[in-house]
XYZ file of C-alpha atoms in Angstrom:
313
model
C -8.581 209.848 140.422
C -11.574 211.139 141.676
C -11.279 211.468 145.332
C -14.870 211.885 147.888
C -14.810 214.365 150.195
C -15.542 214.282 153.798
C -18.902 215.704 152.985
C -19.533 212.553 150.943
C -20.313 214.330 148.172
C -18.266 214.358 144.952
C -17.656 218.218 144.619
C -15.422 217.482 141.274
C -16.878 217.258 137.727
C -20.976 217.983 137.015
C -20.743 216.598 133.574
C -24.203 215.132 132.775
C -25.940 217.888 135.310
C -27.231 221.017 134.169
C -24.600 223.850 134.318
C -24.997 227.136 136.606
C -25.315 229.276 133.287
C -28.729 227.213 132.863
C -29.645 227.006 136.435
C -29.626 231.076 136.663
C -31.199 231.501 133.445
C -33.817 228.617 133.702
C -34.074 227.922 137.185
C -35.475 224.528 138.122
C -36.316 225.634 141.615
C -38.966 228.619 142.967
C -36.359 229.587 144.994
C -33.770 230.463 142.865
C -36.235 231.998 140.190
C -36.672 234.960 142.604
C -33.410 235.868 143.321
C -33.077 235.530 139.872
C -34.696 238.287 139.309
C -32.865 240.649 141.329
C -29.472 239.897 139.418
C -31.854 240.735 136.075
C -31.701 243.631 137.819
C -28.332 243.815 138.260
C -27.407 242.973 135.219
C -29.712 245.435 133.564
C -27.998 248.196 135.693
C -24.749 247.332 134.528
C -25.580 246.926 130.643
C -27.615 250.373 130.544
C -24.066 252.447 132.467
C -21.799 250.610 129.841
C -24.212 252.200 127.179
C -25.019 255.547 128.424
C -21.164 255.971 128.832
C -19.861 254.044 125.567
C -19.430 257.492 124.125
C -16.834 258.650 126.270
C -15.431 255.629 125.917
C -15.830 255.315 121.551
C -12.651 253.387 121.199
C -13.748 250.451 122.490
C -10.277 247.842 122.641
C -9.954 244.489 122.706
C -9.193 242.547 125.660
C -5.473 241.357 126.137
C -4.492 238.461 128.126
C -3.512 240.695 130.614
C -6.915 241.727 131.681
C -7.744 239.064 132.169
C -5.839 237.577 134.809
C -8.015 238.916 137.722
C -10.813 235.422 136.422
C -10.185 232.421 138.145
C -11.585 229.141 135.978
C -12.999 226.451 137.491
C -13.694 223.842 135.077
C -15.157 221.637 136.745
C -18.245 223.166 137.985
C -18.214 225.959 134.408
C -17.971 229.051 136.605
C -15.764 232.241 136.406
C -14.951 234.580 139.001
C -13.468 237.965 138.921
C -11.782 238.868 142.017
C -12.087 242.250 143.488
C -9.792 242.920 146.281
C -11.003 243.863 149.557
C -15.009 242.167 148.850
C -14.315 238.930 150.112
C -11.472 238.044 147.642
C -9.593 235.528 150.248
C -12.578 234.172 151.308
C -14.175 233.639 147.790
C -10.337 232.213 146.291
C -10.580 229.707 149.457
C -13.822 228.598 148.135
C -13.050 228.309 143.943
C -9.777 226.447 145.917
C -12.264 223.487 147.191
C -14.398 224.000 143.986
C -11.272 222.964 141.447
C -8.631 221.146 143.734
C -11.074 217.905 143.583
C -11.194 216.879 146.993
C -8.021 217.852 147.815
C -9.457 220.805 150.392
C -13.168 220.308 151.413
C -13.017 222.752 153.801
C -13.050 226.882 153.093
C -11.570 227.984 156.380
C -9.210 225.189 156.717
C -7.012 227.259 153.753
C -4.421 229.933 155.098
C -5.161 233.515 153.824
C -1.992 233.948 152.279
C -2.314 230.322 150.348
C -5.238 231.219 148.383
C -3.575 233.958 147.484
C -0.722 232.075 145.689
C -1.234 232.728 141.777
C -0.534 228.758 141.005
C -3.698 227.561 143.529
C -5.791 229.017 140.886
C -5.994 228.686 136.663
C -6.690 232.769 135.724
C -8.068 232.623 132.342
C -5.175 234.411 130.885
C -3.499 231.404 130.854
C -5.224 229.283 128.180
C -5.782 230.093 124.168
C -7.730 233.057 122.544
C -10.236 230.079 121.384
C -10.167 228.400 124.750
C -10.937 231.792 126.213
C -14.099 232.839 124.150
C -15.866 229.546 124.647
C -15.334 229.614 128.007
C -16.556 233.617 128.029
C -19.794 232.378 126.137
C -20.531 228.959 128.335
C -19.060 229.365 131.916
C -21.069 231.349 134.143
C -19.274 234.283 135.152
C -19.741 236.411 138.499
C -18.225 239.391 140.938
C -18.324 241.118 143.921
C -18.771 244.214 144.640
C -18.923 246.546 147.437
C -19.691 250.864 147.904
C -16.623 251.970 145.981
C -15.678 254.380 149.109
C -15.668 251.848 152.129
C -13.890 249.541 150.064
C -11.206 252.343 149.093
C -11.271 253.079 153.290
C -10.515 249.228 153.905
C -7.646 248.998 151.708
C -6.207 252.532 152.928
C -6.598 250.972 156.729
C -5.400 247.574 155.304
C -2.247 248.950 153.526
C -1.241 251.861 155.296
C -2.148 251.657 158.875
C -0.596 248.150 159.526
C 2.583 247.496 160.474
C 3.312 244.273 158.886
C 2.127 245.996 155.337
C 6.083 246.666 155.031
C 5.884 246.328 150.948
C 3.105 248.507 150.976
C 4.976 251.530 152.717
C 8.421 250.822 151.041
C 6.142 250.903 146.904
C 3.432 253.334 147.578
C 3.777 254.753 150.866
C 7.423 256.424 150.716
C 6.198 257.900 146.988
C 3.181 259.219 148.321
C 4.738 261.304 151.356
C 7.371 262.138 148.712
C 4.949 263.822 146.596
C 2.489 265.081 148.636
C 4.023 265.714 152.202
C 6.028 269.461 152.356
C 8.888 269.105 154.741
C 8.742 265.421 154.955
C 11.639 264.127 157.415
C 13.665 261.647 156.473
C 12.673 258.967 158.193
C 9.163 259.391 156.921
C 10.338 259.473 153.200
C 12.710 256.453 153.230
C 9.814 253.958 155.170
C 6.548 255.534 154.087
C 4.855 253.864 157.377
C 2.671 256.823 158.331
C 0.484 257.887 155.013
C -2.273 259.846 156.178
C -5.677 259.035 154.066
C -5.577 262.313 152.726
C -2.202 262.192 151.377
C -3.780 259.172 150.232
C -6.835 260.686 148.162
C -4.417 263.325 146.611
C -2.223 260.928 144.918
C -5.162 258.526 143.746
C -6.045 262.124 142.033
C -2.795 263.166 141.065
C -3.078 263.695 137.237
C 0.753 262.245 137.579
C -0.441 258.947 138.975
C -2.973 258.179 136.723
C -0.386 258.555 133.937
C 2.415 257.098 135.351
C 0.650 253.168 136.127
C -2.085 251.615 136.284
C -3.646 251.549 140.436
C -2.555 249.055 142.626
C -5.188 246.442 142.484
C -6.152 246.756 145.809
C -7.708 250.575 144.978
C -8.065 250.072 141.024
C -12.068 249.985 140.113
C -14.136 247.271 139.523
C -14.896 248.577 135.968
C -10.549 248.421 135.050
C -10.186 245.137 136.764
C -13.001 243.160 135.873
C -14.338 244.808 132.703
C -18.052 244.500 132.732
C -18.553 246.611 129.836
C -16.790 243.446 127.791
C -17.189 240.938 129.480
C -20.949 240.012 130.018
C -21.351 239.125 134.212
C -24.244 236.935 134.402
C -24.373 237.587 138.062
C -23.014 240.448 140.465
C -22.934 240.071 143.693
C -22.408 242.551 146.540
C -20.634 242.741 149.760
C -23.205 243.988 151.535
C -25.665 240.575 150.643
C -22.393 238.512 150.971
C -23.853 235.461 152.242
C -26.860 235.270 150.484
C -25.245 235.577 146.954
C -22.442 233.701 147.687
C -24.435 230.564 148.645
C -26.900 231.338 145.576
C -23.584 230.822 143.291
C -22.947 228.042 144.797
C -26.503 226.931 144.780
C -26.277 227.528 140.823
C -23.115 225.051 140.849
C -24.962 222.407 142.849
C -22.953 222.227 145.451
C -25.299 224.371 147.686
C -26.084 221.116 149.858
C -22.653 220.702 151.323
C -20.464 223.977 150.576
C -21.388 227.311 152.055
C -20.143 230.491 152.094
C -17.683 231.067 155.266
C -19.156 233.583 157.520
C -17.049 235.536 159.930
C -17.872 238.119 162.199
C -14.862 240.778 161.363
C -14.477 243.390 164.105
C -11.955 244.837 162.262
C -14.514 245.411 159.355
C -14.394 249.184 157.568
C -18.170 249.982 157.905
C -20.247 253.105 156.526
C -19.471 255.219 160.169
C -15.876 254.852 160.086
C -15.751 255.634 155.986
C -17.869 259.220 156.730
C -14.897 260.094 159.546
C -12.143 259.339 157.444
C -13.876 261.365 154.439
C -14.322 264.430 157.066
C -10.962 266.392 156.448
C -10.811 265.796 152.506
C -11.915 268.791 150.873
C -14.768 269.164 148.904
C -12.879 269.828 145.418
C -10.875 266.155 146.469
C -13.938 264.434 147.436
C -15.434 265.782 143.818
C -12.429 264.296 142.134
C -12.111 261.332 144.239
C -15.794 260.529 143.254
C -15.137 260.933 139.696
C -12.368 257.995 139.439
C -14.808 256.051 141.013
C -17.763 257.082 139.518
C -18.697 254.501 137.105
C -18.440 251.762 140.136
C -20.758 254.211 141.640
C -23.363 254.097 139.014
C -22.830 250.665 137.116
C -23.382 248.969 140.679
C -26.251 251.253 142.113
C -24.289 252.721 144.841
C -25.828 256.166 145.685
C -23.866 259.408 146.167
C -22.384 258.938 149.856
C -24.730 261.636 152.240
C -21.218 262.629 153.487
C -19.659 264.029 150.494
C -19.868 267.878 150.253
C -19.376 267.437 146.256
C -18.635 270.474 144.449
C-alpha cells in the first residue's frame, strides 16, 4: 500500500521517471549540468589514484559479500550509498530511512540517532544474490562521503575516547591500547581503558601488530577499505566539507529535491581544521609520517592536500 506523505508527495517508487544514474549523466536541468561537472572531476580524481597505484596493489580480489555491507539499497529511488562513519553517516542513514520506508518516516530529524543505526532499518547490499548485486552495481546510482582523512580520524578519537558514555569503546579498544602502548599503566587504567590519550592512539593505528591482527574499527578504517572505489565505480562523491550542497544534489538526482532536504545542524561540538592541528602537535614527526601513510590513498584519491601542520619526515 502506497502510503502519501505529509509533504503530499509520493516519495516511494519512480518507476516510469528517469533514474538518478541518467539525471547525473544526462542532466535535464542547467543546474544540475554544472555541478555535474565538478563530480567529473571527482570521479576522474578517483579513477586516475586507483590506476597510478594498481601496481602496488597487482592482485586485484574479488569483492566478498562482506565488503559490501557498508551500501545501503534503496530500491525504490535506484540509489546506493556507502556509509563512511563520522561524514554525516547518521544523518545520511536517517535520510535513505525516509527514502525506502515508503512513507512510513517523512521526516529526517524526526529519526533517533541510534535507530538509523539499527542494521535491519536498512537493506546493505550484501544481503541479496551475486546476480542481484551486479545489476544493481551497473544500474543504481551509487555515492559517498567523504571528509580530510585527519579531522575525521580527530572526530572519532574525541567521539570514542573522550566520552564517557563510549563505555564499549574503552572496554574493546581503549584497555588494549593503554595495554600496549602505556609503560607503567595502573590498574585501573588497564582494566577500563577510559583515558586513551590521542597519541597512544596514533601509535596503535601504526602498530605493525594492529594492522595484522584485524581489520580497523570502522569508525577509523579508510574510505578506500570500506567503500572500495577502486571496484566499485562511485558515480558521485561527495564531501563533508560541501555537505549540504551535495547532499541535496543527490537528492535532486532522485527527484525528491522538491520536498526532502538535507538536515542541517549547526554542531558546536564539530572537530574542525584548528582543533585537528592541536591534537597533531605532540605526535612526532616519524608518527605523523606513518600515520599519513595509512591514510594516504584517502589523501590523494579524494584531493585532500598534505595537512600544513604535519612536520612529515
Amino acid at each position: 500500500v502506497m502510503r502519501r506523505n505529509p509533504f503530499g508527495m509520493d516519495i516511494c517508487c519512480r518507476k516510469g521517471s528517469r533514474s538518478p544514474l541518467q539525471e547525473l549523466y544526462n542532466p535535464s536541468q542547467v543546474s544540475l549540468s554544472n555541478t555535474a561537472i565538478l563530480h567529473q572531476i571527482r570521479r576522474d580524481q578517483v579513477t586516475d589514484t586507483c590506476r597510478a597505484n594498481s601496481v602496488s596493489s597487482r592482485k586485484r580480489r574479488v569483492l566478498t559479500p562482506n565488503d559490501l555491507k557498508h551500501l545501503v539499497v534503496d530500491e525504490d529511488h535506484e540509489m546506493i550509498y556507502c556509509y563512511v562513519p563520522k561524514v554525516a553517516c547518521t544523518n545520511w542513514k536517517r535520510v535513505m530511512m525516509v527514502l525506502t520506508g515508503r512513507g512510513k518516516y517523512s521526516d529526517p530529524m524526526e529519526i533517533p540517532a541510534n535507530e538509523a543505526h539499527v542494521s535491519s532499518n536498512l537493506k546493505t547490499l550484501n544481503q541479496y544474490s551475486i546476480p542481484e548485486i551486479n545489476h544493481r552495481l551497473k544500474n543504481y546510482m551509487k555515492f559517498l562521503f567523504v571528509r580530510e582523512p585527519f579531522e575525521r580520524l580527530v572526530s572519532a578519537y574525541r567521539n570514542k575516547f573522550t566520552q564517557k558514555y563510549n563505555t564499549s569503546f574503552h572496554k574493546r579498544y581503549g584497555t588494549k591500547i593503554v595495554r600496549r602502548q602505556r609503560k607503567n599503566a595502573t590498574q585501573e587504567a588497564l582494566r577500563k581503558g577510559d583515558d586513551v590519550k590521542f597519541e597512544e592512539f596514533v601509535a596503535y593505528l601504526i602498530d605493525p601488530h594492529t594492522q595484522r591482527e584485524e581489520p580497523f574499527n570502522e569508525h577509523w578504517q579508510t574510505v578506500y577499505s570500506l567503500c572500495h572505489p577502486c571496484h566499485i565505480h562511485y558515480d558521485l562523491i561527495g564531501k563533508y566539507e560541501t555537505l549540504e550542497e551535495d547532499s541535496n544534489y543527490v537528492l535532486q538526482l532522485a527527484g525528491v529535491g522538491n520536498y526532502l532536504k538535507f538536515p542541517t545542524y549547526a554542531k558546536s561540538t564539530r572537530t574542525t581544521d584548528e582543533m585537528t592541528t592541536e591534537f597533531f602537535q605532540n605526535i612526532s614527526s616519524e608518527h605523523q609520517t606513518q600515520l599519513y601513510e595509512v591514510y594516504k590513498l584517502d589523501f590523494l584519491m579524494f584531493n585532500y592536500s598534505v595537512p600544513s601542520y604535519l612536520k612529515l619526515e
